[in-house]
Structure formats: C-alpha cells, structure tokens
C-alpha cells in the first residue's frame, strides 16, 4: 500500500482502498456462508445417522415381534388311531431338540376322545397360558375342540391325517390282536383271537361291523353329542366345516410324505428338516401292524353297502380332494420328485411414496 501511495494520485488511492474493503467484505460473507453450509451438512449427517439407528431399531423390534409370535405358536395334532400317527409324531419328537420346541402327549383316560367340560376349560387354559411349554406341539387321540367358544385370543393351529376308512378299520382290527413292531411285547386287548378280518365279517362279529368305521368323522366334528351319533349327516357336514375353517392342513396316510413336505414349507419353525428325516430316518415307517392280512373283495363289498361307510368315505374323499388342491398350488413334480414352488407374489404400487 505504501508503494501505491507514492505512484498513484490521491483519488485513485482512495478508490483502491474502497475496492480492497469491498473485496474483504465479500470474502468474509462467503466464508460465513461456507460455515453455515458446513453446519447444515453436519446436522444433516447427524439426522441421517439418527434415522438409520431408529430404522434399525424398528426392524429389530419387528424381528423381535415376529420371533415372539413364532415362539408363542402352539400346534395341536388330534391324531386319529391307525392313520400312521405314530410315524408322524416320532418325526416331531426327533426334531424338537434341533428346532427348539416342546412336544407333549395328551394322554386321556382309556383313550377317551371326549373331554369333560371342566377338562376342556383346563386344557384350553394350559395350551394358551403355559408359556414354559411354548412353542408347543400337542398330540393325542382327542376329538377336535373349538377354542373360539372359550374366549381366548390366541388359538392353536390344528393339523391332522386321515386314512381310507376300510384300510384304517382292518389295521385297527389286527392291531388289537397282534400289536405292532413298535412295542411287540405289549399284550393287546384281543390277543389270542386268531380270527381273520374276513372271518369276522362273514360271522357278523362286533369288531368288524360298519359301525366301527364311524371314527374319523366324529374326531373332526368334535365335542358335540350329535358328532358321536353313528351315521349322522349333521356330524359329517360339521366335520367338513371344521376341516375347511379350523385346520391349517389335513393330509392322508397314503400321501404322508407330501403332507410332511407341505408342513415343512408352511411351518419351518417346527418342521425344518422333516422331509429329509422322513425319507432317510430309521423311524419313517416305525409302526407296522403285525399279522395284517388284506381283506377280500367280498368283505370290502359287504362293508361298502352300508350308509356309514358311504358317509365316512365321502368325508375321506372330501379331505383327499382338498389336500390335493392345496398340494397342486404348493408343489410341482419333476422326474418323479416333488419340488416346492417359490414365492409367486410381490407388492407394487405402494403409496404414499417413501421420501
């Protein structure tokens, strides 16, 4: 500046000072704006980090809720006798340690499938409130019990398996006399009776009458008196209603592997690894009735003349049709093997848009 004073006239010196002053003011203003921008950027970064933390917290909370819901799940398998129920139940026992759930057998006095009213209340309270046993898999020869009428919010998931009515009766007939390979030394109620099923039918025996076919319908119909009136059309319709509205899945003994595969896909919390275990495990067909002889065409034809068989068979065909319908929309067959279908839905047109 001293040099400028010597070489420049006074008025130009004044102008230079003004220009310099304006330049300094401009620079200070720009520096201030940069500082403000830096402050806004830092605050934006902090807000973004907070939002990420909150978002992760929300996702973790959602996972916790889903985990809690999964751990609060209860399955009831009110198994019908002689439908491969022991083979299937053993899979649940084999997997419970690995998949971390509890298995409980409902052992009723003399295998009575009907519970007293007070036992119904106790059972519902146990299933819904016994947190130490959740997640839980309950199984037993018990008729369907509708939890809705007890006013509970959390209801169990029902599953079941049924069998061709005559095949089931023949198996049960020989089981009462010869037992099975599960507990071969156990003395059975009809042990010593060597009469074949065909001989029983010819002689009009009480253990092979059409009335003995009446079991799968009442098991699905439930704890109503009409359910156990042999040949009741109302019971048949109620059993169908419960099947469609109260059961997640009902399979058939003749296609048990497909039933297990679909359960593994729908309820992996319980049945992860079940299909492979069924195919390769030693207990896949654990329980086989001893000394069982297939009935003759004449014996089958005689049973099929009864209205009871027609109703039980109608229910079996209804279950089979429903099961095959569900399976057709869940799996595909390739080279003789069944494969589960991948998820075939997605979400779109989601509003309002996320900013």
PDB file of N, CA, C and O in Angstrom, residues 97-155:
ATOM      1  N   UNK A  97     -35.674 -81.065  19.610  1.00  0.00           N
ATOM      2  CA  UNK A  97     -34.448 -80.534  20.188  1.00  0.00           C
ATOM      3  C   UNK A  97     -33.730 -79.597  19.237  1.00  0.00           C
ATOM      4  O   UNK A  97     -33.296 -78.506  19.623  1.00  0.00           O
ATOM      5  N   UNK A  98     -33.629 -80.005  17.993  1.00  0.00           N
ATOM      6  CA  UNK A  98     -32.939 -79.199  16.981  1.00  0.00           C
ATOM      7  C   UNK A  98     -33.687 -77.911  16.673  1.00  0.00           C
ATOM      8  O   UNK A  98     -33.077 -76.841  16.548  1.00  0.00           O
ATOM      9  N   UNK A  99     -35.004 -77.993  16.545  1.00  0.00           N
ATOM     10  CA  UNK A  99     -35.800 -76.818  16.177  1.00  0.00           C
ATOM     11  C   UNK A  99     -36.336 -76.050  17.388  1.00  0.00           C
ATOM     12  O   UNK A  99     -37.063 -75.069  17.223  1.00  0.00           O
ATOM     13  N   UNK A 100     -36.020 -76.542  18.582  1.00  0.00           N
ATOM     14  CA  UNK A 100     -36.301 -75.818  19.825  1.00  0.00           C
ATOM     15  C   UNK A 100     -37.800 -75.573  20.056  1.00  0.00           C
ATOM     16  O   UNK A 100     -38.270 -74.440  20.064  1.00  0.00           O
ATOM     17  N   UNK A 101     -38.537 -76.653  20.213  1.00  0.00           N
ATOM     18  CA  UNK A 101     -39.926 -76.563  20.648  1.00  0.00           C
ATOM     19  C   UNK A 101     -40.216 -77.759  21.551  1.00  0.00           C
ATOM     20  O   UNK A 101     -39.395 -78.668  21.692  1.00  0.00           O
ATOM     21  N   UNK A 102     -41.377 -77.747  22.178  1.00  0.00           N
ATOM     22  CA  UNK A 102     -41.748 -78.807  23.113  1.00  0.00           C
ATOM     23  C   UNK A 102     -42.794 -79.720  22.476  1.00  0.00           C
ATOM     24  O   UNK A 102     -43.660 -79.258  21.737  1.00  0.00           O
ATOM     25  N   UNK A 103     -42.727 -81.012  22.783  1.00  0.00           N
ATOM     26  CA  UNK A 103     -43.725 -81.988  22.339  1.00  0.00           C
ATOM     27  C   UNK A 103     -44.404 -82.560  23.576  1.00  0.00           C
ATOM     28  O   UNK A 103     -43.728 -82.995  24.513  1.00  0.00           O
ATOM     29  N   UNK A 104     -45.725 -82.553  23.585  1.00  0.00           N
ATOM     30  CA  UNK A 104     -46.485 -83.050  24.731  1.00  0.00           C
ATOM     31  C   UNK A 104     -47.562 -84.014  24.254  1.00  0.00           C
ATOM     32  O   UNK A 104     -48.329 -83.698  23.346  1.00  0.00           O
ATOM     33  N   UNK A 105     -47.627 -85.184  24.884  1.00  0.00           N
ATOM     34  CA  UNK A 105     -48.659 -86.172  24.561  1.00  0.00           C
ATOM     35  C   UNK A 105     -49.864 -85.955  25.465  1.00  0.00           C
ATOM     36  O   UNK A 105     -49.733 -85.904  26.687  1.00  0.00           O
ATOM     37  N   UNK A 106     -51.038 -85.835  24.860  1.00  0.00           N
ATOM     38  CA  UNK A 106     -52.288 -85.708  25.614  1.00  0.00           C
ATOM     39  C   UNK A 106     -52.791 -87.121  25.884  1.00  0.00           C
ATOM     40  O   UNK A 106     -53.359 -87.771  25.011  1.00  0.00           O
ATOM     41  N   UNK A 107     -52.578 -87.590  27.092  1.00  0.00           N
ATOM     42  CA  UNK A 107     -52.934 -88.963  27.460  1.00  0.00           C
ATOM     43  C   UNK A 107     -54.255 -88.945  28.220  1.00  0.00           C
ATOM     44  O   UNK A 107     -54.304 -88.594  29.394  1.00  0.00           O
ATOM     45  N   UNK A 108     -55.333 -89.306  27.537  1.00  0.00           N
ATOM     46  CA  UNK A 108     -56.646 -89.313  28.180  1.00  0.00           C
ATOM     47  C   UNK A 108     -56.942 -90.693  28.771  1.00  0.00           C
ATOM     48  O   UNK A 108     -56.462 -91.715  28.268  1.00  0.00           O
ATOM     49  N   UNK A 109     -57.739 -90.726  29.825  1.00  0.00           N
ATOM     50  CA  UNK A 109     -58.084 -91.974  30.488  1.00  0.00           C
ATOM     51  C   UNK A 109     -58.792 -92.925  29.523  1.00  0.00           C
ATOM     52  O   UNK A 109     -59.776 -92.566  28.885  1.00  0.00           O
ATOM     53  N   UNK A 110     -58.247 -94.132  29.381  1.00  0.00           N
ATOM     54  CA  UNK A 110     -58.793 -95.170  28.498  1.00  0.00           C
ATOM     55  C   UNK A 110     -58.929 -94.685  27.047  1.00  0.00           C
ATOM     56  O   UNK A 110     -59.797 -95.117  26.297  1.00  0.00           O
ATOM     57  N   UNK A 111     -58.053 -93.758  26.678  1.00  0.00           N
ATOM     58  CA  UNK A 111     -58.054 -93.202  25.313  1.00  0.00           C
ATOM     59  C   UNK A 111     -59.407 -92.624  24.915  1.00  0.00           C
ATOM     60  O   UNK A 111     -59.792 -92.650  23.733  1.00  0.00           O
ATOM     61  N   UNK A 112     -60.133 -92.088  25.881  1.00  0.00           N
ATOM     62  CA  UNK A 112     -61.433 -91.479  25.596  1.00  0.00           C
ATOM     63  C   UNK A 112     -61.225 -90.159  24.853  1.00  0.00           C
ATOM     64  O   UNK A 112     -60.594 -89.246  25.387  1.00  0.00           O
ATOM     65  N   UNK A 113     -61.738 -90.046  23.628  1.00  0.00           N
ATOM     66  CA  UNK A 113     -61.501 -88.816  22.852  1.00  0.00           C
ATOM     67  C   UNK A 113     -62.337 -87.623  23.302  1.00  0.00           C
ATOM     68  O   UNK A 113     -62.123 -86.504  22.826  1.00  0.00           O
ATOM     69  N   UNK A 114     -63.294 -87.844  24.209  1.00  0.00           N
ATOM     70  CA  UNK A 114     -64.164 -86.769  24.677  1.00  0.00           C
ATOM     71  C   UNK A 114     -63.706 -86.299  26.062  1.00  0.00           C
ATOM     72  O   UNK A 114     -63.575 -87.096  26.986  1.00  0.00           O
ATOM     73  N   UNK A 115     -63.480 -85.000  26.187  1.00  0.00           N
ATOM     74  CA  UNK A 115     -63.113 -84.413  27.478  1.00  0.00           C
ATOM     75  C   UNK A 115     -64.359 -83.891  28.194  1.00  0.00           C
ATOM     76  O   UNK A 115     -65.289 -83.398  27.544  1.00  0.00           O
ATOM     77  N   UNK A 116     -64.341 -83.985  29.512  1.00  0.00           N
ATOM     78  CA  UNK A 116     -65.410 -83.353  30.292  1.00  0.00           C
ATOM     79  C   UNK A 116     -65.312 -81.845  30.130  1.00  0.00           C
ATOM     80  O   UNK A 116     -64.267 -81.309  29.720  1.00  0.00           O
ATOM     81  N   UNK A 117     -66.382 -81.139  30.450  1.00  0.00           N
ATOM     82  CA  UNK A 117     -66.378 -79.679  30.311  1.00  0.00           C
ATOM     83  C   UNK A 117     -65.262 -79.057  31.130  1.00  0.00           C
ATOM     84  O   UNK A 117     -64.552 -78.145  30.662  1.00  0.00           O
ATOM     85  N   UNK A 118     -65.085 -79.535  32.364  1.00  0.00           N
ATOM     86  CA  UNK A 118     -64.043 -78.958  33.208  1.00  0.00           C
ATOM     87  C   UNK A 118     -62.646 -79.240  32.667  1.00  0.00           C
ATOM     88  O   UNK A 118     -61.744 -78.397  32.760  1.00  0.00           O
ATOM     89  N   UNK A 119     -62.478 -80.430  32.057  1.00  0.00           N
ATOM     90  CA  UNK A 119     -61.182 -80.726  31.439  1.00  0.00           C
ATOM     91  C   UNK A 119     -60.959 -79.882  30.184  1.00  0.00           C
ATOM     92  O   UNK A 119     -59.821 -79.511  29.880  1.00  0.00           O
ATOM     93  N   UNK A 120     -62.022 -79.607  29.465  1.00  0.00           N
ATOM     94  CA  UNK A 120     -61.895 -78.720  28.312  1.00  0.00           C
ATOM     95  C   UNK A 120     -61.372 -77.356  28.735  1.00  0.00           C
ATOM     96  O   UNK A 120     -60.461 -76.795  28.107  1.00  0.00           O
ATOM     97  N   UNK A 121     -61.943 -76.811  29.811  1.00  0.00           N
ATOM     98  CA  UNK A 121     -61.512 -75.495  30.306  1.00  0.00           C
ATOM     99  C   UNK A 121     -60.055 -75.557  30.753  1.00  0.00           C
ATOM    100  O   UNK A 121     -59.260 -74.660  30.435  1.00  0.00           O
ATOM    101  N   UNK A 122     -59.699 -76.609  31.480  1.00  0.00           N
ATOM    102  CA  UNK A 122     -58.306 -76.751  31.937  1.00  0.00           C
ATOM    103  C   UNK A 122     -57.347 -76.848  30.752  1.00  0.00           C
ATOM    104  O   UNK A 122     -56.277 -76.234  30.737  1.00  0.00           O
ATOM    105  N   UNK A 123     -57.734 -77.666  29.764  1.00  0.00           N
ATOM    106  CA  UNK A 123     -56.865 -77.880  28.611  1.00  0.00           C
ATOM    107  C   UNK A 123     -56.662 -76.578  27.835  1.00  0.00           C
ATOM    108  O   UNK A 123     -55.522 -76.250  27.453  1.00  0.00           O
ATOM    109  N   UNK A 124     -57.715 -75.850  27.603  1.00  0.00           N
ATOM    110  CA  UNK A 124     -57.610 -74.579  26.885  1.00  0.00           C
ATOM    111  C   UNK A 124     -56.709 -73.619  27.655  1.00  0.00           C
ATOM    112  O   UNK A 124     -55.863 -72.922  27.074  1.00  0.00           O
ATOM    113  N   UNK A 125     -56.876 -73.576  28.966  1.00  0.00           N
ATOM    114  CA  UNK A 125     -56.043 -72.694  29.784  1.00  0.00           C
ATOM    115  C   UNK A 125     -54.581 -73.131  29.728  1.00  0.00           C
ATOM    116  O   UNK A 125     -53.669 -72.295  29.617  1.00  0.00           O
ATOM    117  N   UNK A 126     -54.338 -74.453  29.784  1.00  0.00           N
ATOM    118  CA  UNK A 126     -52.958 -74.953  29.686  1.00  0.00           C
ATOM    119  C   UNK A 126     -52.310 -74.548  28.370  1.00  0.00           C
ATOM    120  O   UNK A 126     -51.196 -74.008  28.344  1.00  0.00           O
ATOM    121  N   UNK A 127     -53.001 -74.831  27.291  1.00  0.00           N
ATOM    122  CA  UNK A 127     -52.429 -74.605  25.962  1.00  0.00           C
ATOM    123  C   UNK A 127     -52.128 -73.131  25.721  1.00  0.00           C
ATOM    124  O   UNK A 127     -51.098 -72.775  25.146  1.00  0.00           O
ATOM    125  N   UNK A 128     -53.012 -72.262  26.168  1.00  0.00           N
ATOM    126  CA  UNK A 128     -52.855 -70.837  25.877  1.00  0.00           C
ATOM    127  C   UNK A 128     -51.951 -70.110  26.874  1.00  0.00           C
ATOM    128  O   UNK A 128     -51.351 -69.094  26.521  1.00  0.00           O
ATOM    129  N   UNK A 129     -51.847 -70.621  28.112  1.00  0.00           N
ATOM    130  CA  UNK A 129     -51.141 -69.879  29.159  1.00  0.00           C
ATOM    131  C   UNK A 129     -49.837 -70.514  29.624  1.00  0.00           C
ATOM    132  O   UNK A 129     -49.066 -69.871  30.335  1.00  0.00           O
ATOM    133  N   UNK A 130     -49.566 -71.724  29.243  1.00  0.00           N
ATOM    134  CA  UNK A 130     -48.374 -72.424  29.714  1.00  0.00           C
ATOM    135  C   UNK A 130     -47.171 -71.980  28.890  1.00  0.00           C
ATOM    136  O   UNK A 130     -46.727 -72.642  27.966  1.00  0.00           O
ATOM    137  N   UNK A 131     -46.606 -70.835  29.261  1.00  0.00           N
ATOM    138  CA  UNK A 131     -45.558 -70.211  28.468  1.00  0.00           C
ATOM    139  C   UNK A 131     -44.277 -71.047  28.438  1.00  0.00           C
ATOM    140  O   UNK A 131     -43.524 -71.015  27.456  1.00  0.00           O
ATOM    141  N   UNK A 132     -44.026 -71.786  29.522  1.00  0.00           N
ATOM    142  CA  UNK A 132     -42.814 -72.602  29.562  1.00  0.00           C
ATOM    143  C   UNK A 132     -42.835 -73.709  28.509  1.00  0.00           C
ATOM    144  O   UNK A 132     -41.774 -74.238  28.149  1.00  0.00           O
ATOM    145  N   UNK A 133     -44.014 -74.047  28.021  1.00  0.00           N
ATOM    146  CA  UNK A 133     -44.147 -75.103  27.015  1.00  0.00           C
ATOM    147  C   UNK A 133     -44.389 -74.541  25.616  1.00  0.00           C
ATOM    148  O   UNK A 133     -44.870 -75.263  24.732  1.00  0.00           O
ATOM    149  N   UNK A 134     -44.086 -73.278  25.411  1.00  0.00           N
ATOM    150  CA  UNK A 134     -44.219 -72.689  24.081  1.00  0.00           C
ATOM    151  C   UNK A 134     -42.839 -72.433  23.497  1.00  0.00           C
ATOM    152  O   UNK A 134     -41.924 -72.055  24.224  1.00  0.00           O
ATOM    153  N   UNK A 135     -42.685 -72.603  22.185  1.00  0.00           N
ATOM    154  CA  UNK A 135     -43.659 -73.177  21.257  1.00  0.00           C
ATOM    155  C   UNK A 135     -43.896 -74.662  21.560  1.00  0.00           C
ATOM    156  O   UNK A 135     -42.980 -75.357  21.970  1.00  0.00           O
ATOM    157  N   UNK A 136     -45.136 -75.103  21.336  1.00  0.00           N
ATOM    158  CA  UNK A 136     -45.502 -76.453  21.719  1.00  0.00           C
ATOM    159  C   UNK A 136     -46.223 -77.219  20.630  1.00  0.00           C
ATOM    160  O   UNK A 136     -46.958 -76.638  19.826  1.00  0.00           O
ATOM    161  N   UNK A 137     -45.998 -78.523  20.618  1.00  0.00           N
ATOM    162  CA  UNK A 137     -46.662 -79.448  19.692  1.00  0.00           C
ATOM    163  C   UNK A 137     -47.394 -80.476  20.551  1.00  0.00           C
ATOM    164  O   UNK A 137     -46.769 -81.331  21.189  1.00  0.00           O
ATOM    165  N   UNK A 138     -48.728 -80.367  20.613  1.00  0.00           N
ATOM    166  CA  UNK A 138     -49.546 -81.284  21.405  1.00  0.00           C
ATOM    167  C   UNK A 138     -50.137 -82.353  20.488  1.00  0.00           C
ATOM    168  O   UNK A 138     -50.616 -82.039  19.400  1.00  0.00           O
ATOM    169  N   UNK A 139     -50.114 -83.599  20.948  1.00  0.00           N
ATOM    170  CA  UNK A 139     -50.700 -84.668  20.141  1.00  0.00           C
ATOM    171  C   UNK A 139     -51.407 -85.669  21.048  1.00  0.00           C
ATOM    172  O   UNK A 139     -50.985 -85.919  22.183  1.00  0.00           O
ATOM    173  N   UNK A 140     -52.484 -86.224  20.547  1.00  0.00           N
ATOM    174  CA  UNK A 140     -53.232 -87.215  21.307  1.00  0.00           C
ATOM    175  C   UNK A 140     -54.520 -87.584  20.601  1.00  0.00           C
ATOM    176  O   UNK A 140     -54.987 -86.878  19.695  1.00  0.00           O
ATOM    177  N   UNK A 141     -55.108 -88.717  21.024  1.00  0.00           N
ATOM    178  CA  UNK A 141     -56.363 -89.192  20.432  1.00  0.00           C
ATOM    179  C   UNK A 141     -57.535 -88.438  21.072  1.00  0.00           C
ATOM    180  O   UNK A 141     -58.268 -88.987  21.902  1.00  0.00           O
ATOM    181  N   UNK A 142     -57.695 -87.193  20.666  1.00  0.00           N
ATOM    182  CA  UNK A 142     -58.710 -86.309  21.243  1.00  0.00           C
ATOM    183  C   UNK A 142     -59.537 -85.704  20.119  1.00  0.00           C
ATOM    184  O   UNK A 142     -58.988 -85.303  19.080  1.00  0.00           O
ATOM    185  N   UNK A 143     -60.852 -85.632  20.327  1.00  0.00           N
ATOM    186  CA  UNK A 143     -61.722 -85.011  19.331  1.00  0.00           C
ATOM    187  C   UNK A 143     -61.435 -83.513  19.243  1.00  0.00           C
ATOM    188  O   UNK A 143     -60.959 -82.895  20.205  1.00  0.00           O
ATOM    189  N   UNK A 144     -61.716 -82.950  18.089  1.00  0.00           N
ATOM    190  CA  UNK A 144     -61.496 -81.520  17.868  1.00  0.00           C
ATOM    191  C   UNK A 144     -62.188 -80.687  18.944  1.00  0.00           C
ATOM    192  O   UNK A 144     -63.338 -80.943  19.313  1.00  0.00           O
ATOM    193  N   UNK A 145     -61.473 -79.691  19.448  1.00  0.00           N
ATOM    194  CA  UNK A 145     -62.011 -78.794  20.459  1.00  0.00           C
ATOM    195  C   UNK A 145     -61.893 -77.368  19.947  1.00  0.00           C
ATOM    196  O   UNK A 145     -60.780 -76.890  19.661  1.00  0.00           O
ATOM    197  N   UNK A 146     -63.015 -76.686  19.817  1.00  0.00           N
ATOM    198  CA  UNK A 146     -63.047 -75.325  19.279  1.00  0.00           C
ATOM    199  C   UNK A 146     -62.685 -74.328  20.377  1.00  0.00           C
ATOM    200  O   UNK A 146     -63.454 -74.105  21.310  1.00  0.00           O
ATOM    201  N   UNK A 147     -61.513 -73.717  20.267  1.00  0.00           N
ATOM    202  CA  UNK A 147     -61.047 -72.763  21.277  1.00  0.00           C
ATOM    203  C   UNK A 147     -61.837 -71.459  21.247  1.00  0.00           C
ATOM    204  O   UNK A 147     -61.816 -70.698  22.208  1.00  0.00           O
ATOM    205  N   UNK A 148     -62.536 -71.190  20.149  1.00  0.00           N
ATOM    206  CA  UNK A 148     -63.238 -69.916  19.997  1.00  0.00           C
ATOM    207  C   UNK A 148     -64.259 -69.707  21.104  1.00  0.00           C
ATOM    208  O   UNK A 148     -64.381 -68.598  21.653  1.00  0.00           O
ATOM    209  N   UNK A 149     -64.992 -70.738  21.466  1.00  0.00           N
ATOM    210  CA  UNK A 149     -66.083 -70.566  22.428  1.00  0.00           C
ATOM    211  C   UNK A 149     -65.587 -70.361  23.855  1.00  0.00           C
ATOM    212  O   UNK A 149     -66.373 -70.078  24.754  1.00  0.00           O
ATOM    213  N   UNK A 150     -64.274 -70.475  24.056  1.00  0.00           N
ATOM    214  CA  UNK A 150     -63.717 -70.256  25.386  1.00  0.00           C
ATOM    215  C   UNK A 150     -63.195 -68.823  25.562  1.00  0.00           C
ATOM    216  O   UNK A 150     -62.656 -68.487  26.615  1.00  0.00           O
ATOM    217  N   UNK A 151     -63.333 -68.018  24.511  1.00  0.00           N
ATOM    218  CA  UNK A 151     -62.999 -66.596  24.624  1.00  0.00           C
ATOM    219  C   UNK A 151     -61.522 -66.269  24.630  1.00  0.00           C
ATOM    220  O   UNK A 151     -61.134 -65.173  25.049  1.00  0.00           O
ATOM    221  N   UNK A 152     -60.684 -67.193  24.166  1.00  0.00           N
ATOM    222  CA  UNK A 152     -59.248 -66.915  24.152  1.00  0.00           C
ATOM    223  C   UNK A 152     -58.876 -66.186  22.864  1.00  0.00           C
ATOM    224  O   UNK A 152     -59.491 -66.385  21.811  1.00  0.00           O
ATOM    225  N   UNK A 153     -57.852 -65.337  22.952  1.00  0.00           N
ATOM    226  CA  UNK A 153     -57.432 -64.562  21.784  1.00  0.00           C
ATOM    227  C   UNK A 153     -56.506 -65.372  20.891  1.00  0.00           C
ATOM    228  O   UNK A 153     -56.616 -65.339  19.668  1.00  0.00           O
ATOM    229  N   UNK A 154     -55.568 -66.060  21.504  1.00  0.00           N
ATOM    230  CA  UNK A 154     -54.574 -66.813  20.734  1.00  0.00           C
ATOM    231  C   UNK A 154     -55.018 -68.259  20.591  1.00  0.00           C
ATOM    232  O   UNK A 154     -55.141 -68.983  21.577  1.00  0.00           O
ATOM    233  N   UNK A 155     -55.299 -68.680  19.378  1.00  0.00           N
ATOM    234  CA  UNK A 155     -55.803 -70.036  19.141  1.00  0.00           C
ATOM    235  C   UNK A 155     -54.696 -70.913  18.557  1.00  0.00           C
ATOM    236  O   UNK A 155     -53.826 -70.433  17.828  1.00  0.00           O
TER     237      UNK A 155
END
